[in-house]
Coordinates of N, CA and C in Angstrom, one line a residue:
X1 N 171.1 238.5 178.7 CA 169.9 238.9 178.0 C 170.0 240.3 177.5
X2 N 169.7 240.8 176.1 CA 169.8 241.9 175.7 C 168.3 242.8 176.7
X3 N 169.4 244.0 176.2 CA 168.4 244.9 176.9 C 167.6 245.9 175.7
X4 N 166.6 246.3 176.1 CA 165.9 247.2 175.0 C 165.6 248.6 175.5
X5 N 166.1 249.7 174.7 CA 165.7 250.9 175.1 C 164.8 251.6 174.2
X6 N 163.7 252.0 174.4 CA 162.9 252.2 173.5 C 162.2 253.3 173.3
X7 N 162.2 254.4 172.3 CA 161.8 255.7 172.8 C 160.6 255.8 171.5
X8 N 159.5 256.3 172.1 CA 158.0 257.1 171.3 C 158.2 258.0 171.6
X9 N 157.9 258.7 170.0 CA 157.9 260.3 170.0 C 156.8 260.6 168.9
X10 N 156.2 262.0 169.5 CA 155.3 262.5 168.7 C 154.5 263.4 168.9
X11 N 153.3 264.0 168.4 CA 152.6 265.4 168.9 C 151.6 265.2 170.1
X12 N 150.8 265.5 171.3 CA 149.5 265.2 172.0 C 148.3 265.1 170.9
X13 N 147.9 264.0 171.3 CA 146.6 263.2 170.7 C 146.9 261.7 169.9
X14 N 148.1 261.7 169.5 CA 148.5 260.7 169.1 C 148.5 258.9 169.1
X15 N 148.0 259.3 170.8 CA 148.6 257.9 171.3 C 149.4 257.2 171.6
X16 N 150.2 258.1 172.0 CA 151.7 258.0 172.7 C 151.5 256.9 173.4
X17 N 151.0 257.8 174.5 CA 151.0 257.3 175.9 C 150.1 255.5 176.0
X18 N 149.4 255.7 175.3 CA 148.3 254.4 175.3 C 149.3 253.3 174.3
X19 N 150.1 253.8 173.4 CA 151.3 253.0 173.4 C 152.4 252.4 174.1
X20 N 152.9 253.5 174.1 CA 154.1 253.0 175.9 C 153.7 252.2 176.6
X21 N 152.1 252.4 176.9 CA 151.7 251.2 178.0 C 151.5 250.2 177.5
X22 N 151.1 250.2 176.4 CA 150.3 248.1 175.7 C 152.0 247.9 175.5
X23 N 153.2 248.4 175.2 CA 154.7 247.6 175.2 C 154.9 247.4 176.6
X24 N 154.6 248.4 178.0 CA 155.6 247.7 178.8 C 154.4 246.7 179.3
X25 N 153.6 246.7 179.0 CA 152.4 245.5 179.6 C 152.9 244.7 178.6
X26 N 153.3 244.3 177.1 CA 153.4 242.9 176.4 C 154.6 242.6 177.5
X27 N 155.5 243.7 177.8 CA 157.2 243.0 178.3 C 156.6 242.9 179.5
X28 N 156.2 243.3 179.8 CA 156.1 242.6 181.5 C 155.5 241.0 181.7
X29 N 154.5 240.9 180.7 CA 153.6 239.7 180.9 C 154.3 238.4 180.5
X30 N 155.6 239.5 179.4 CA 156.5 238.3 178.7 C 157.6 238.0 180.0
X31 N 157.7 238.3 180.9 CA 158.4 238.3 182.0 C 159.6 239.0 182.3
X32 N 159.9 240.0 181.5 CA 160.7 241.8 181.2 C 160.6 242.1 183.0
X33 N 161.5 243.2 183.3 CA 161.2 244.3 184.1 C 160.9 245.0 183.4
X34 N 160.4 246.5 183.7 CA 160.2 247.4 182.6 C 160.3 248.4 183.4
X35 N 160.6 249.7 182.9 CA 160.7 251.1 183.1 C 160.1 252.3 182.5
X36 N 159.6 253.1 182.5 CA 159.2 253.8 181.5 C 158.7 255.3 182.3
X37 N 159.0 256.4 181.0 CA 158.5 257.7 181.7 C 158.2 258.8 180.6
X38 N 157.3 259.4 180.7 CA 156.6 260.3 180.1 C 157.0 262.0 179.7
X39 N 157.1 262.6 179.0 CA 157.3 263.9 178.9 C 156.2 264.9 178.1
X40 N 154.9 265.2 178.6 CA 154.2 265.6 177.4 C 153.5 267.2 177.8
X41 N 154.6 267.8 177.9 CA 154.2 269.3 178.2 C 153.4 270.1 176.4
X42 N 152.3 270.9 177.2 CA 151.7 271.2 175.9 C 151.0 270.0 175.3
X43 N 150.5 268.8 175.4 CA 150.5 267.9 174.7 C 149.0 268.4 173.7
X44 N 148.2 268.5 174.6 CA 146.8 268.8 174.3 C 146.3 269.9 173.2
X45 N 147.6 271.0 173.1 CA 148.0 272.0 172.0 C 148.6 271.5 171.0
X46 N 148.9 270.3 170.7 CA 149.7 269.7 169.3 C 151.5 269.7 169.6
X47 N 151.6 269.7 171.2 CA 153.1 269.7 171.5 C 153.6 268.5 171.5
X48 N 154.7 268.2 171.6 CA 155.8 267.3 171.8 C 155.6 266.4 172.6
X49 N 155.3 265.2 172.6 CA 155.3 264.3 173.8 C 156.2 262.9 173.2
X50 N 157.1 262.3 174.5 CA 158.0 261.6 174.3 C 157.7 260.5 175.6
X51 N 157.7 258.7 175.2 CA 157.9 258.1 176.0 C 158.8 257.4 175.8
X52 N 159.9 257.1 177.2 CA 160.7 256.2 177.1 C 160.4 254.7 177.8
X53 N 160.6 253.7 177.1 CA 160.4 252.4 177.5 C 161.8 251.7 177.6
X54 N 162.1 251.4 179.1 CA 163.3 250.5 179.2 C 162.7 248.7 179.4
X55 N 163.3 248.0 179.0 CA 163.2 246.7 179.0 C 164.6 245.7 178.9
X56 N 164.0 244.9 180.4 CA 165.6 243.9 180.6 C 165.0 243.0 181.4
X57 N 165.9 242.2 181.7 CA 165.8 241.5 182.8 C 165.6 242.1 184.7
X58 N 166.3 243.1 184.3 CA 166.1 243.9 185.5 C 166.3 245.9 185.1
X59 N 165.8 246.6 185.4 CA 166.2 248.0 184.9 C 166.2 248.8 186.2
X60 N 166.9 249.7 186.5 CA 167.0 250.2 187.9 C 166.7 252.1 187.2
X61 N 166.5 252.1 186.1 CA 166.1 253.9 185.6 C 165.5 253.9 184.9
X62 N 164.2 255.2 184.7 CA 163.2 254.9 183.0 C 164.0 256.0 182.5
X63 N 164.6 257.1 182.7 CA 165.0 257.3 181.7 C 166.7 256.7 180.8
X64 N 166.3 257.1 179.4 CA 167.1 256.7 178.6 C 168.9 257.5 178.5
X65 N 169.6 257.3 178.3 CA 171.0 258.4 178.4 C 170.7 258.5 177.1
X66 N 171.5 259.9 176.5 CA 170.9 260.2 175.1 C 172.4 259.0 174.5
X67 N 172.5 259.1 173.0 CA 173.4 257.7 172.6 C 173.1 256.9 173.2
X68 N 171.9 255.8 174.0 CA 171.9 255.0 174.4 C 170.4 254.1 173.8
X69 N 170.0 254.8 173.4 CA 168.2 254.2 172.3 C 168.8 253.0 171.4
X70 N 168.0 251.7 171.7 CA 167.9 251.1 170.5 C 167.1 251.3 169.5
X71 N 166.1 252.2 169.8 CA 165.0 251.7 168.3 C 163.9 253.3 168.9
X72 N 163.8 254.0 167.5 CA 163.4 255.2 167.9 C 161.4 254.8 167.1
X73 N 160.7 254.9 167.5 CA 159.4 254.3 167.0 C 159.0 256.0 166.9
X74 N 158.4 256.3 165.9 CA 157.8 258.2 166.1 C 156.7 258.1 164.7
X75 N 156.1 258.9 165.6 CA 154.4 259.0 165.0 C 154.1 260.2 164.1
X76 N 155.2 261.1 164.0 CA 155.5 262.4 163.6 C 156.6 262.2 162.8
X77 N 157.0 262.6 161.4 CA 158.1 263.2 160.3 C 159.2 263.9 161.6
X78 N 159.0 265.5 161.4 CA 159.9 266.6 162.4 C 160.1 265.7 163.8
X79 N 159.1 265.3 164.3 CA 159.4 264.7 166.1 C 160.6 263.7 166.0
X80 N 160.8 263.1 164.6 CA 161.6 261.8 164.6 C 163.0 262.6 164.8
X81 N 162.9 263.9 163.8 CA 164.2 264.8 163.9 C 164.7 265.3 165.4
X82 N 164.1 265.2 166.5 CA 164.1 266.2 167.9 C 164.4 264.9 168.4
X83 N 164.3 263.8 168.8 CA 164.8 262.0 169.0 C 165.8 261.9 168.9
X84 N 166.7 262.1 167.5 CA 167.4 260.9 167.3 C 168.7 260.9 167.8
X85 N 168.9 262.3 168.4 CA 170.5 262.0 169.1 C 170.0 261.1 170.8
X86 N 169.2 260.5 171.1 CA 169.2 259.7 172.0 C 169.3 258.2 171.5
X87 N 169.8 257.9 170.0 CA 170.0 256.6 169.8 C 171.5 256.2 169.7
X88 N 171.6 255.1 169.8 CA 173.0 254.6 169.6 C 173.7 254.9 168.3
X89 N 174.4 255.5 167.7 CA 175.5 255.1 166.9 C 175.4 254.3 165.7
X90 N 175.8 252.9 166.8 CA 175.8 251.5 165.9 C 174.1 250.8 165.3
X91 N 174.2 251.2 164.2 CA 173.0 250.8 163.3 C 171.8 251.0 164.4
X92 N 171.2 252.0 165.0 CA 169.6 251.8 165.2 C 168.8 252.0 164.6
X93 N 167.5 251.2 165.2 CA 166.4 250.8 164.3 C 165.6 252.5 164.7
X94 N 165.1 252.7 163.4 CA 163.9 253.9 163.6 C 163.0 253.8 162.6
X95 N 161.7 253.6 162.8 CA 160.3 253.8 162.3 C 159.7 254.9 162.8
X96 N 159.2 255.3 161.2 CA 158.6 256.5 161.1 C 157.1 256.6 160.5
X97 N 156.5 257.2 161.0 CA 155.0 257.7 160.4 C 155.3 258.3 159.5
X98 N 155.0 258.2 158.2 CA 155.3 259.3 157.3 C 154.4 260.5 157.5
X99 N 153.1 260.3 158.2 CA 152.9 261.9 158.6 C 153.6 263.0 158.8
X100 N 153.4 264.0 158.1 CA 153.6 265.3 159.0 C 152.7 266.3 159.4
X101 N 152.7 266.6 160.4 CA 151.4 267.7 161.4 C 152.0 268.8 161.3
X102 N 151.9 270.3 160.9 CA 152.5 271.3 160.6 C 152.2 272.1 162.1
X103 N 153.1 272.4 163.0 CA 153.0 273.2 163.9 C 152.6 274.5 163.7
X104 N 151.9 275.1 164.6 CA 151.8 276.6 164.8 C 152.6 277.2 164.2
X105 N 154.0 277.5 165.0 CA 155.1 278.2 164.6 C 155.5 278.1 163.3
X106 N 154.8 277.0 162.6 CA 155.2 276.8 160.8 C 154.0 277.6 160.4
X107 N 152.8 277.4 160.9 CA 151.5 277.9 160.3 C 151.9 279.6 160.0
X108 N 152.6 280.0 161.0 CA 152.6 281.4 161.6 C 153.5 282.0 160.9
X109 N 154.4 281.0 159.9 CA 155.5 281.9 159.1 C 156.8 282.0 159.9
X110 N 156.8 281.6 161.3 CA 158.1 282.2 161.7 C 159.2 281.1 161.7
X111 N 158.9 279.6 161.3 CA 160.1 278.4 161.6 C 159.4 277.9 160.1
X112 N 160.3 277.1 159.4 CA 160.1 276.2 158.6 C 159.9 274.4 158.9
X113 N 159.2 273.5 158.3 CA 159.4 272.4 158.4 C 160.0 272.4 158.1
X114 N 160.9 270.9 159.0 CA 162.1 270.4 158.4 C 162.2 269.8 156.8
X115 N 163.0 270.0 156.0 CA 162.8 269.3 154.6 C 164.0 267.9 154.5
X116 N 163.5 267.2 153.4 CA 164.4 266.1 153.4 C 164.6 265.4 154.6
X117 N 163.7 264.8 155.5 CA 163.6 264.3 156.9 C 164.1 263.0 156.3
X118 N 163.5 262.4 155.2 CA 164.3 260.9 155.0 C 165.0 260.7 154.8
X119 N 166.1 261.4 154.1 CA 167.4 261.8 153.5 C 168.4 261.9 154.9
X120 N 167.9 262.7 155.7 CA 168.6 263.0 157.0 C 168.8 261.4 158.0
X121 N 167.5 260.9 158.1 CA 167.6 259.9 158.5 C 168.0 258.5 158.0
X122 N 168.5 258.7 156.8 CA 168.9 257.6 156.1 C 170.6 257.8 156.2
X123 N 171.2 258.6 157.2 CA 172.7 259.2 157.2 C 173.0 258.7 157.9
X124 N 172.0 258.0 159.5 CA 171.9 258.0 160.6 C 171.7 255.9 160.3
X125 N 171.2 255.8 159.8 CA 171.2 254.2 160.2 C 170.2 253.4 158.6
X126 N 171.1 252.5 158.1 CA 170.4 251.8 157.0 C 168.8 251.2 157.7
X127 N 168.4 250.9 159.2 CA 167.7 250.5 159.3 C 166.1 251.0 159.5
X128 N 165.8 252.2 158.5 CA 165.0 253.1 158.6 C 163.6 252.6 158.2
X129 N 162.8 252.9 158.6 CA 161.2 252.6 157.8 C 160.4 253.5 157.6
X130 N 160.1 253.7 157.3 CA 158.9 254.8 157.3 C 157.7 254.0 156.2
X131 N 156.7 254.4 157.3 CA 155.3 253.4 156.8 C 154.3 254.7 156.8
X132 N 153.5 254.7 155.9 CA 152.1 255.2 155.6 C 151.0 255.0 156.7
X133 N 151.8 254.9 157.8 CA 150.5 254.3 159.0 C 149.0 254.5 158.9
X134 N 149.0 255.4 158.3 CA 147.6 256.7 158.8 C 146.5 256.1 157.4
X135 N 147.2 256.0 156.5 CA 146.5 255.2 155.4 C 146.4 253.6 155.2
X136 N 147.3 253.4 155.7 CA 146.9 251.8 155.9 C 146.2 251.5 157.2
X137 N 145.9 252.1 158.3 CA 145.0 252.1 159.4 C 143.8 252.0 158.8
X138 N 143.3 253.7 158.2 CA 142.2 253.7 157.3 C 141.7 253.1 156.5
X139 N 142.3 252.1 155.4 CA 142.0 251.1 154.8 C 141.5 249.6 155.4
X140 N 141.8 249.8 157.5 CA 141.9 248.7 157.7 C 140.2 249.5 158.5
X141 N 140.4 250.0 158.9 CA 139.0 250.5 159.0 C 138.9 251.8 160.0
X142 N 139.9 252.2 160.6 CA 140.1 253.6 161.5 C 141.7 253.8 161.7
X143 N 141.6 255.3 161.1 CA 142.6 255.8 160.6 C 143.2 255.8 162.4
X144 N 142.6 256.1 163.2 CA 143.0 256.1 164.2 C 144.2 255.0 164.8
X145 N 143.6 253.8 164.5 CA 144.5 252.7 164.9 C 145.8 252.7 164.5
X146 N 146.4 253.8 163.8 CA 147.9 253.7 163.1 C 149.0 253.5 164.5
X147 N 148.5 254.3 165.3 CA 149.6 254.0 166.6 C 149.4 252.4 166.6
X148 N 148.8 251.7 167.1 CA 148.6 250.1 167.3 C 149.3 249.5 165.6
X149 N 149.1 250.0 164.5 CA 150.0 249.3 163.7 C 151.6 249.6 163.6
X150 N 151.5 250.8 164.1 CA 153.1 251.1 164.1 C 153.8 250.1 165.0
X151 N 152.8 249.6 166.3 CA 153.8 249.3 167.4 C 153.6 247.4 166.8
X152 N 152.3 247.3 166.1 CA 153.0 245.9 164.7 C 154.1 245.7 164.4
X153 N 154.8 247.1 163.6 CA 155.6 246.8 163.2 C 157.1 247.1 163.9
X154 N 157.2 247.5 165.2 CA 158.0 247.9 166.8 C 158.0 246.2 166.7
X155 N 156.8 245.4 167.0 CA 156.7 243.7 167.6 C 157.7 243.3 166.8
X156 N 158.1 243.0 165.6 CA 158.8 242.2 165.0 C 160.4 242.6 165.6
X157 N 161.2 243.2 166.2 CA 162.0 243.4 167.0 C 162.0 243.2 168.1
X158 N 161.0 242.8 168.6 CA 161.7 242.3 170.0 C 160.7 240.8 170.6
X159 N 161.3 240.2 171.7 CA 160.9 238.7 171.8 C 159.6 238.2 172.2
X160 N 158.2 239.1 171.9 CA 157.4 239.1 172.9 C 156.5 238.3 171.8
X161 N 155.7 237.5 172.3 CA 154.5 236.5 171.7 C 153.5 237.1 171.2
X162 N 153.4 236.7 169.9 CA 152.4 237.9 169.2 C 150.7 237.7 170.2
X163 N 150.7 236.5 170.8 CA 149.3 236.0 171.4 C 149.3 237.4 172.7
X164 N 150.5 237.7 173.3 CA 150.7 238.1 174.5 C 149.9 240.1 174.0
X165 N 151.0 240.0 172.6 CA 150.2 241.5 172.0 C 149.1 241.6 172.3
X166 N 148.3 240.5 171.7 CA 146.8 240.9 170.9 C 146.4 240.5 172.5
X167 N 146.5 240.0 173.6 CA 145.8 240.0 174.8 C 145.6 241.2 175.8
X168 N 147.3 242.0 175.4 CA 147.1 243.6 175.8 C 146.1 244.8 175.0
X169 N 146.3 244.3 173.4 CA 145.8 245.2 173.0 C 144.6 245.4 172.7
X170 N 143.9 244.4 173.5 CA 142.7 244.2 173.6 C 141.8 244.6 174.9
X171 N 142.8 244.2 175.8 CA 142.5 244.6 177.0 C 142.8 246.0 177.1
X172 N 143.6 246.8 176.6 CA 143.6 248.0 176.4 C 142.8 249.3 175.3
X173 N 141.9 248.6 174.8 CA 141.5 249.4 173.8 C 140.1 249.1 174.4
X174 N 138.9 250.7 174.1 CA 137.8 250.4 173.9 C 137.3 249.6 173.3
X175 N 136.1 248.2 173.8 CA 135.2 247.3 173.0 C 135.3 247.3 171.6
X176 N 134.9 248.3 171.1 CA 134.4 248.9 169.9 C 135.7 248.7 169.2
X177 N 137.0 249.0 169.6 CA 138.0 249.3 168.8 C 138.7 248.2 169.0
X178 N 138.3 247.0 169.9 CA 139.6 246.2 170.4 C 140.3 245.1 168.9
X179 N 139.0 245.2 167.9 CA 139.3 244.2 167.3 C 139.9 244.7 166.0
X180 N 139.2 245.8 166.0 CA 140.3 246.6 164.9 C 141.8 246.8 165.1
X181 N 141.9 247.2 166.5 CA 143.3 247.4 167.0 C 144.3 246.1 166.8
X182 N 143.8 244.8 167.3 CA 144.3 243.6 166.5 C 144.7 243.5 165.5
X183 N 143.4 243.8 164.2 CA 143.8 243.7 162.6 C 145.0 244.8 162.3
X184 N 145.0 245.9 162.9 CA 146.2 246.7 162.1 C 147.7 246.5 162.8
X185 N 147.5 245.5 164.4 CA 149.0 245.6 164.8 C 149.4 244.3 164.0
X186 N 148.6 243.8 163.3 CA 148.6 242.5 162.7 C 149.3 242.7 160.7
X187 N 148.9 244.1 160.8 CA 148.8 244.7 159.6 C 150.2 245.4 159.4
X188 N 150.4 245.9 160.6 CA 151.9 246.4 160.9 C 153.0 245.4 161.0
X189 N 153.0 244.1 161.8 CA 153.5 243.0 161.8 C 153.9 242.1 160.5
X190 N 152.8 242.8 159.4 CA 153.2 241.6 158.2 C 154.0 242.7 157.5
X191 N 153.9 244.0 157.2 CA 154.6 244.8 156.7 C 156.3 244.4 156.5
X192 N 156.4 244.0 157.9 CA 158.1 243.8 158.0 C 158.7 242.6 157.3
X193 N 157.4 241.4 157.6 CA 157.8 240.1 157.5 C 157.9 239.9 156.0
X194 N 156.8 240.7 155.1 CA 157.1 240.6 153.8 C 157.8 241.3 152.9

């Protein structure tokens, strides 16, 4: 059975974390072991936060060895750039938010954004995406939901039942939001297929 290594990256507020969890809840319910571990120092100031998600049949570590990521999912432009030496080599998948959030340190004059982020990552693996998350969320009705469509378009890679999705991501989302959160991982999901 293949195994999946799976790393979210992005700034605090994002919904990292409330991501990592509705994947290793789909793989677990799909009958996965799963693994998973968090890094989000600063998060609450617009820092770095990274989760790793392992999924197998059996997984004995949550963290990832760097060269060893299948599929880099990032919610951030620059954060995708700070990722990608933890993927494999051989063609991995990376989806990108076309967002970018300009750090402090950029605000402040003293570091540049990175430029040509897609250009760099298209050196790295023909299998790149980058989706408008943030506007197609918004059109679906809250811009907020782009994490839940991103991880739409994460579902079409790996084996899990799209029924199994919409049962986590419903059970994990506020009332209010559960059904919206459906329509855009739904929205993220057709992206690929069409």
């Amino acid at each position: 059975m293949k195994e999946f290594n799976i790393i979210i990256s992005g700034v605090g507020g994002q919904g990292i974390i409330l991501s990592s969890e509705i994947l290793a809840l789909t793989a677990m319910e799909s009958g996965f072991d799963v693994k998973k571990s968090e890094v989000h120092g600063m998060a609450q100031r617009g820092g770095s936060v990274v989760s790793h998600v392992r999924i197998a049949k059996k997984v004995y570590s949550p963290l990832i060895e760097k060269g060893k990521g299948d599929i880099l999912l990032s919610f951030e432009k620059a954060e995708t750039l700070r990722w990608v030496h933890y993927l494999k080599k051989n063609s991995p998948i990376i989806i990108v938010n076309d967002l970018e959030l300009v750090p402090p340190i950029v605000s402040l004059g003293l570091e540049e954004y990175p430029k040509n982020v897609e250009e760099t990552l298209r050196k790295i693996t023909e299998k790149l995406y980058f989706i408008p998350a943030v506007d197609l969320a918004e059109k679906i009705g809250n811009a907020r939901s782009f994490n839940i469509l991103l991880l739409g378009v994460l579902s079409t890679f790996l084996p899990f039942e799209e029924k199994i999705w919409e049962k986590v991501i419903r059970e994990n989302s506020p009332t209010e939001y559960s059904e919206i959160n459906v329509r855009a991982f739904k929205k993220g999901k057709n992206l690929i297929k069409s």
